Amino acid sequence: MTTLWDRSRQVAVEAILDTAVRLFTEQGYEQTTIAQIAREAGISQRSLFRYFGTKEDLVCGDQEALGELLRQTVEQQPAEVCAWDALRAGFEVALTAGHTPERVLELSRLIFDTPSLHARYIEKRLRWQAELVPVVQARLDPGPGDASDPRARAIVATVFACVDTATELWARHDGQLDLAELYDQCLAAVRGTD
């Protein structure tokens, strides 16, 4: 059950995020300060940091929570669902968690257009990949049974590359293309099924 405090917090988070995204878009991410965001949002810097731990979190969100949501969604797929489809289901949930498609588009543009944000995004995605490997490995037919089995790592890395490529193309085309279709095209290309 959502409490009044939860709803109030969500309204505050959205107001701060609206202000931050507007300033990042107008001035650039690197040129925008936390002090400016707090001032324009009508809160103290200390309050801003209670909602968002870092300036980066304003754009990238709580990556640990998103990574956990992705892992849990993949893990919870029925056993008969192949690793590829389980990962697709996980990304469908994670890509839209907590944001409208319009907000996801704004944030994606910022990530792909800002080298420092893109680097942090990749770093966090590598952690997600590492956490997903055992989950994907459990869905595969038994292989060599040792650490040299590359299948789960290869599948996870391929899916991440396809998601990132599709998301970047989607953002570069102002959300006018279908993100799921772009992903499917990327995956079909690398799997040789197009």
PDB file of C-alpha atoms in Angstrom:
ATOM      1  CA  MET A   1       0.000   0.000   0.000  1.00  0.00           C
ATOM      2  CA  THR A   2       1.335   3.416  -0.950  1.00  0.00           C
ATOM      3  CA  THR A   3       1.386   5.860   1.943  1.00  0.00           C
ATOM      4  CA  LEU A   4       0.947   9.618   1.860  1.00  0.00           C
ATOM      5  CA  TRP A   5       4.654   9.938   2.644  1.00  0.00           C
ATOM      6  CA  ASP A   6       5.517   7.714  -0.347  1.00  0.00           C
ATOM      7  CA  ARG A   7       3.324   9.803  -2.667  1.00  0.00           C
ATOM      8  CA  SER A   8       4.783  13.055  -1.318  1.00  0.00           C
ATOM      9  CA  ARG A   9       8.292  11.740  -1.794  1.00  0.00           C
ATOM     10  CA  GLN A  10       7.512  10.693  -5.372  1.00  0.00           C
ATOM     11  CA  VAL A  11       6.111  14.150  -6.182  1.00  0.00           C
ATOM     12  CA  ALA A  12       9.258  15.770  -4.753  1.00  0.00           C
ATOM     13  CA  VAL A  13      11.525  13.383  -6.691  1.00  0.00           C
ATOM     14  CA  GLU A  14       9.688  14.138  -9.951  1.00  0.00           C
ATOM     15  CA  ALA A  15       9.876  17.908  -9.356  1.00  0.00           C
ATOM     16  CA  ILE A  16      13.611  17.734  -8.672  1.00  0.00           C
ATOM     17  CA  LEU A  17      14.162  15.486 -11.677  1.00  0.00           C
ATOM     18  CA  ASP A  18      12.131  17.805 -13.933  1.00  0.00           C
ATOM     19  CA  THR A  19      14.312  20.713 -12.849  1.00  0.00           C
ATOM     20  CA  ALA A  20      17.550  18.768 -13.257  1.00  0.00           C
ATOM     21  CA  VAL A  21      16.700  17.417 -16.707  1.00  0.00           C
ATOM     22  CA  ARG A  22      15.653  20.889 -17.889  1.00  0.00           C
ATOM     23  CA  LEU A  23      18.928  22.419 -16.660  1.00  0.00           C
ATOM     24  CA  PHE A  24      21.041  19.566 -18.050  1.00  0.00           C
ATOM     25  CA  THR A  25      19.333  19.972 -21.424  1.00  0.00           C
ATOM     26  CA  GLU A  26      19.683  23.771 -21.446  1.00  0.00           C
ATOM     27  CA  GLN A  27      23.250  24.080 -20.127  1.00  0.00           C
ATOM     28  CA  GLY A  28      24.775  20.631 -20.366  1.00  0.00           C
ATOM     29  CA  TYR A  29      25.314  18.078 -17.622  1.00  0.00           C
ATOM     30  CA  GLU A  30      28.863  19.116 -16.722  1.00  0.00           C
ATOM     31  CA  GLN A  31      27.989  22.827 -16.581  1.00  0.00           C
ATOM     32  CA  THR A  32      25.008  22.363 -14.267  1.00  0.00           C
ATOM     33  CA  THR A  33      25.722  22.369 -10.540  1.00  0.00           C
ATOM     34  CA  ILE A  34      23.870  20.719  -7.692  1.00  0.00           C
ATOM     35  CA  ALA A  35      23.477  24.189  -6.158  1.00  0.00           C
ATOM     36  CA  GLN A  36      21.639  25.396  -9.285  1.00  0.00           C
ATOM     37  CA  ILE A  37      19.348  22.396  -9.321  1.00  0.00           C
ATOM     38  CA  ALA A  38      18.517  22.741  -5.621  1.00  0.00           C
ATOM     39  CA  ARG A  39      17.937  26.495  -5.906  1.00  0.00           C
ATOM     40  CA  GLU A  40      15.640  26.137  -8.937  1.00  0.00           C
ATOM     41  CA  ALA A  41      13.774  23.227  -7.341  1.00  0.00           C
ATOM     42  CA  GLY A  42      13.259  25.311  -4.194  1.00  0.00           C
ATOM     43  CA  ILE A  43      15.085  22.986  -1.809  1.00  0.00           C
ATOM     44  CA  SER A  44      18.406  22.883  -0.010  1.00  0.00           C
ATOM     45  CA  GLN A  45      21.362  20.934  -1.372  1.00  0.00           C
ATOM     46  CA  ARG A  46      21.141  18.729   1.695  1.00  0.00           C
ATOM     47  CA  SER A  47      17.522  17.872   0.863  1.00  0.00           C
ATOM     48  CA  LEU A  48      18.452  17.149  -2.738  1.00  0.00           C
ATOM     49  CA  PHE A  49      21.080  14.678  -1.571  1.00  0.00           C
ATOM     50  CA  ARG A  50      18.449  12.926   0.577  1.00  0.00           C
ATOM     51  CA  TYR A  51      16.513  12.161  -2.596  1.00  0.00           C
ATOM     52  CA  PHE A  52      19.479  11.595  -4.899  1.00  0.00           C
ATOM     53  CA  GLY A  53      22.831  10.457  -3.544  1.00  0.00           C
ATOM     54  CA  THR A  54      24.852  12.018  -6.364  1.00  0.00           C
ATOM     55  CA  LYS A  55      24.432  14.297  -9.360  1.00  0.00           C
ATOM     56  CA  GLU A  56      24.798  11.206 -11.533  1.00  0.00           C
ATOM     57  CA  ASP A  57      21.814   9.584  -9.762  1.00  0.00           C
ATOM     58  CA  LEU A  58      19.613  12.367 -11.134  1.00  0.00           C
ATOM     59  CA  VAL A  59      20.153  10.886 -14.602  1.00  0.00           C
ATOM     60  CA  CYS A  60      21.040   7.254 -14.028  1.00  0.00           C
ATOM     61  CA  GLY A  61      18.737   6.607 -11.099  1.00  0.00           C
ATOM     62  CA  ASP A  62      19.318   3.944  -8.523  1.00  0.00           C
ATOM     63  CA  GLN A  63      21.308   1.551 -10.686  1.00  0.00           C
ATOM     64  CA  GLU A  64      21.674  -1.020  -7.922  1.00  0.00           C
ATOM     65  CA  ALA A  65      17.882  -1.262  -7.550  1.00  0.00           C
ATOM     66  CA  LEU A  66      17.419  -1.439 -11.331  1.00  0.00           C
ATOM     67  CA  GLY A  67      20.072  -4.132 -11.616  1.00  0.00           C
ATOM     68  CA  GLU A  68      18.351  -6.114  -8.884  1.00  0.00           C
ATOM     69  CA  LEU A  69      14.979  -5.693 -10.613  1.00  0.00           C
ATOM     70  CA  LEU A  70      16.521  -6.957 -13.846  1.00  0.00           C
ATOM     71  CA  ARG A  71      18.133  -9.954 -12.137  1.00  0.00           C
ATOM     72  CA  GLN A  72      14.943 -10.867 -10.260  1.00  0.00           C
ATOM     73  CA  THR A  73      12.797 -10.579 -13.379  1.00  0.00           C
ATOM     74  CA  VAL A  74      15.135 -12.840 -15.351  1.00  0.00           C
ATOM     75  CA  GLU A  75      15.330 -15.300 -12.468  1.00  0.00           C
ATOM     76  CA  GLN A  76      11.540 -15.405 -12.075  1.00  0.00           C
ATOM     77  CA  GLN A  77      10.832 -16.331 -15.688  1.00  0.00           C
ATOM     78  CA  PRO A  78       9.408 -19.834 -16.050  1.00  0.00           C
ATOM     79  CA  ALA A  79      12.025 -22.578 -16.425  1.00  0.00           C
ATOM     80  CA  GLU A  80      10.960 -23.338 -19.998  1.00  0.00           C
ATOM     81  CA  VAL A  81      11.755 -19.759 -21.102  1.00  0.00           C
ATOM     82  CA  CYS A  82      15.141 -19.692 -22.832  1.00  0.00           C
ATOM     83  CA  ALA A  83      17.915 -17.421 -21.563  1.00  0.00           C
ATOM     84  CA  TRP A  84      17.481 -15.007 -24.496  1.00  0.00           C
ATOM     85  CA  ASP A  85      13.769 -14.508 -23.814  1.00  0.00           C
ATOM     86  CA  ALA A  86      14.246 -14.307 -20.051  1.00  0.00           C
ATOM     87  CA  LEU A  87      16.775 -11.501 -20.520  1.00  0.00           C
ATOM     88  CA  ARG A  88      14.443  -9.710 -22.949  1.00  0.00           C
ATOM     89  CA  ALA A  89      11.658  -9.855 -20.350  1.00  0.00           C
ATOM     90  CA  GLY A  90      14.020  -8.470 -17.720  1.00  0.00           C
ATOM     91  CA  PHE A  91      15.006  -5.516 -19.869  1.00  0.00           C
ATOM     92  CA  GLU A  92      11.388  -4.751 -20.764  1.00  0.00           C
ATOM     93  CA  VAL A  93      10.725  -4.292 -17.056  1.00  0.00           C
ATOM     94  CA  ALA A  94      13.974  -2.482 -16.178  1.00  0.00           C
ATOM     95  CA  LEU A  95      13.917   0.008 -19.064  1.00  0.00           C
ATOM     96  CA  THR A  96      10.587   1.475 -18.033  1.00  0.00           C
ATOM     97  CA  ALA A  97      10.762   1.075 -14.245  1.00  0.00           C
ATOM     98  CA  GLY A  98       9.613   4.250 -12.561  1.00  0.00           C
ATOM     99  CA  HIS A  99       9.618   6.507 -15.640  1.00  0.00           C
ATOM    100  CA  THR A 100       7.389   7.419 -18.534  1.00  0.00           C
ATOM    101  CA  PRO A 101       8.714   6.691 -22.036  1.00  0.00           C
ATOM    102  CA  GLU A 102       9.245  10.439 -22.479  1.00  0.00           C
ATOM    103  CA  ARG A 103      11.422  10.611 -19.359  1.00  0.00           C
ATOM    104  CA  VAL A 104      13.361   7.504 -20.401  1.00  0.00           C
ATOM    105  CA  LEU A 105      14.011   9.216 -23.742  1.00  0.00           C
ATOM    106  CA  GLU A 106      15.291  12.409 -22.065  1.00  0.00           C
ATOM    107  CA  LEU A 107      17.538  10.456 -19.714  1.00  0.00           C
ATOM    108  CA  SER A 108      18.828   8.196 -22.499  1.00  0.00           C
ATOM    109  CA  ARG A 109      19.797  11.237 -24.575  1.00  0.00           C
ATOM    110  CA  LEU A 110      21.707  12.685 -21.624  1.00  0.00           C
ATOM    111  CA  ILE A 111      23.529   9.401 -20.992  1.00  0.00           C
ATOM    112  CA  PHE A 112      24.540   8.856 -24.609  1.00  0.00           C
ATOM    113  CA  ASP A 113      25.469  12.532 -25.175  1.00  0.00           C
ATOM    114  CA  THR A 114      27.547  13.018 -22.006  1.00  0.00           C
ATOM    115  CA  PRO A 115      30.848  11.096 -21.997  1.00  0.00           C
ATOM    116  CA  SER A 116      31.189  11.030 -18.189  1.00  0.00           C
ATOM    117  CA  LEU A 117      27.625   9.748 -17.725  1.00  0.00           C
ATOM    118  CA  HIS A 118      28.058   7.207 -20.500  1.00  0.00           C
ATOM    119  CA  ALA A 119      31.242   5.901 -18.877  1.00  0.00           C
ATOM    120  CA  ARG A 120      29.511   5.493 -15.495  1.00  0.00           C
ATOM    121  CA  TYR A 121      26.531   3.879 -17.218  1.00  0.00           C
ATOM    122  CA  ILE A 122      28.818   1.299 -18.834  1.00  0.00           C
ATOM    123  CA  GLU A 123      30.612   0.673 -15.550  1.00  0.00           C
ATOM    124  CA  LYS A 124      27.348  -0.046 -13.759  1.00  0.00           C
ATOM    125  CA  ARG A 125      26.097  -2.204 -16.612  1.00  0.00           C
ATOM    126  CA  LEU A 126      29.221  -4.367 -16.294  1.00  0.00           C
ATOM    127  CA  ARG A 127      28.222  -5.063 -12.687  1.00  0.00           C
ATOM    128  CA  TRP A 128      24.742  -6.024 -13.842  1.00  0.00           C
ATOM    129  CA  GLN A 129      26.256  -8.406 -16.353  1.00  0.00           C
ATOM    130  CA  ALA A 130      28.362 -10.127 -13.708  1.00  0.00           C
ATOM    131  CA  GLU A 131      25.283 -10.577 -11.503  1.00  0.00           C
ATOM    132  CA  LEU A 132      23.258 -12.052 -14.376  1.00  0.00           C
ATOM    133  CA  VAL A 133      25.817 -14.650 -15.506  1.00  0.00           C
ATOM    134  CA  PRO A 134      24.936 -17.254 -12.833  1.00  0.00           C
ATOM    135  CA  VAL A 135      21.214 -16.697 -13.431  1.00  0.00           C
ATOM    136  CA  VAL A 136      21.636 -17.285 -17.164  1.00  0.00           C
ATOM    137  CA  GLN A 137      24.016 -20.215 -16.575  1.00  0.00           C
ATOM    138  CA  ALA A 138      21.276 -21.942 -14.583  1.00  0.00           C
ATOM    139  CA  ARG A 139      18.978 -21.762 -17.652  1.00  0.00           C
ATOM    140  CA  LEU A 140      21.455 -23.427 -20.007  1.00  0.00           C
ATOM    141  CA  ASP A 141      21.873 -27.101 -20.738  1.00  0.00           C
ATOM    142  CA  PRO A 142      24.801 -28.493 -18.772  1.00  0.00           C
ATOM    143  CA  GLY A 143      28.035 -27.683 -20.542  1.00  0.00           C
ATOM    144  CA  PRO A 144      31.606 -28.333 -19.560  1.00  0.00           C
ATOM    145  CA  GLY A 145      30.548 -27.626 -15.979  1.00  0.00           C
ATOM    146  CA  ASP A 146      33.517 -25.454 -15.144  1.00  0.00           C
ATOM    147  CA  ALA A 147      34.460 -21.804 -15.156  1.00  0.00           C
ATOM    148  CA  SER A 148      35.693 -22.045 -18.745  1.00  0.00           C
ATOM    149  CA  ASP A 149      32.120 -22.373 -20.105  1.00  0.00           C
ATOM    150  CA  PRO A 150      31.685 -19.054 -21.945  1.00  0.00           C
ATOM    151  CA  ARG A 151      28.045 -19.430 -22.984  1.00  0.00           C
ATOM    152  CA  ALA A 152      26.317 -17.481 -20.201  1.00  0.00           C
ATOM    153  CA  ARG A 153      28.825 -14.624 -20.364  1.00  0.00           C
ATOM    154  CA  ALA A 154      28.508 -14.454 -24.148  1.00  0.00           C
ATOM    155  CA  ILE A 155      24.700 -14.409 -24.032  1.00  0.00           C
ATOM    156  CA  VAL A 156      24.591 -11.724 -21.345  1.00  0.00           C
ATOM    157  CA  ALA A 157      27.186  -9.534 -23.103  1.00  0.00           C
ATOM    158  CA  THR A 158      25.367  -9.897 -26.417  1.00  0.00           C
ATOM    159  CA  VAL A 159      22.013  -8.951 -24.928  1.00  0.00           C
ATOM    160  CA  PHE A 160      23.509  -5.891 -23.215  1.00  0.00           C
ATOM    161  CA  ALA A 161      25.160  -4.789 -26.469  1.00  0.00           C
ATOM    162  CA  CYS A 162      21.839  -5.171 -28.287  1.00  0.00           C
ATOM    163  CA  VAL A 163      19.893  -3.281 -25.601  1.00  0.00           C
ATOM    164  CA  ASP A 164      22.415  -0.444 -25.581  1.00  0.00           C
ATOM    165  CA  THR A 165      22.536  -0.229 -29.388  1.00  0.00           C
ATOM    166  CA  ALA A 166      18.750  -0.235 -29.651  1.00  0.00           C
ATOM    167  CA  THR A 167      18.377   2.353 -26.885  1.00  0.00           C
ATOM    168  CA  GLU A 168      20.948   4.667 -28.435  1.00  0.00           C
ATOM    169  CA  LEU A 169      19.291   4.421 -31.868  1.00  0.00           C
ATOM    170  CA  TRP A 170      15.898   5.018 -30.281  1.00  0.00           C
ATOM    171  CA  ALA A 171      17.203   8.117 -28.474  1.00  0.00           C
ATOM    172  CA  ARG A 172      18.965   9.456 -31.598  1.00  0.00           C
ATOM    173  CA  HIS A 173      15.668   9.152 -33.501  1.00  0.00           C
ATOM    174  CA  ASP A 174      13.742  11.035 -30.781  1.00  0.00           C
ATOM    175  CA  GLY A 175      11.813   7.961 -29.695  1.00  0.00           C
ATOM    176  CA  GLN A 176      10.125   7.702 -33.095  1.00  0.00           C
ATOM    177  CA  LEU A 177      11.295   4.121 -33.654  1.00  0.00           C
ATOM    178  CA  ASP A 178       9.969   1.144 -31.739  1.00  0.00           C
ATOM    179  CA  LEU A 179      12.537   0.259 -29.066  1.00  0.00           C
ATOM    180  CA  ALA A 180      11.494  -3.396 -28.774  1.00  0.00           C
ATOM    181  CA  GLU A 181      11.657  -3.810 -32.547  1.00  0.00           C
ATOM    182  CA  LEU A 182      15.124  -2.227 -32.641  1.00  0.00           C
ATOM    183  CA  TYR A 183      16.275  -4.660 -29.959  1.00  0.00           C
ATOM    184  CA  ASP A 184      14.839  -7.609 -31.870  1.00  0.00           C
ATOM    185  CA  GLN A 185      16.624  -6.453 -35.043  1.00  0.00           C
ATOM    186  CA  CYS A 186      19.941  -6.129 -33.192  1.00  0.00           C
ATOM    187  CA  LEU A 187      19.600  -9.558 -31.625  1.00  0.00           C
ATOM    188  CA  ALA A 188      18.568 -11.154 -34.918  1.00  0.00           C
ATOM    189  CA  ALA A 189      21.652  -9.637 -36.581  1.00  0.00           C
ATOM    190  CA  VAL A 190      24.104 -11.065 -34.067  1.00  0.00           C
ATOM    191  CA  ARG A 191      22.349 -14.428 -33.831  1.00  0.00           C
ATOM    192  CA  GLY A 192      22.173 -14.711 -37.625  1.00  0.00           C
ATOM    193  CA  THR A 193      18.401 -15.063 -37.634  1.00  0.00           C
ATOM    194  CA  ASP A 194      17.441 -11.923 -39.568  1.00  0.00           C
TER     195      ASP A 194
END
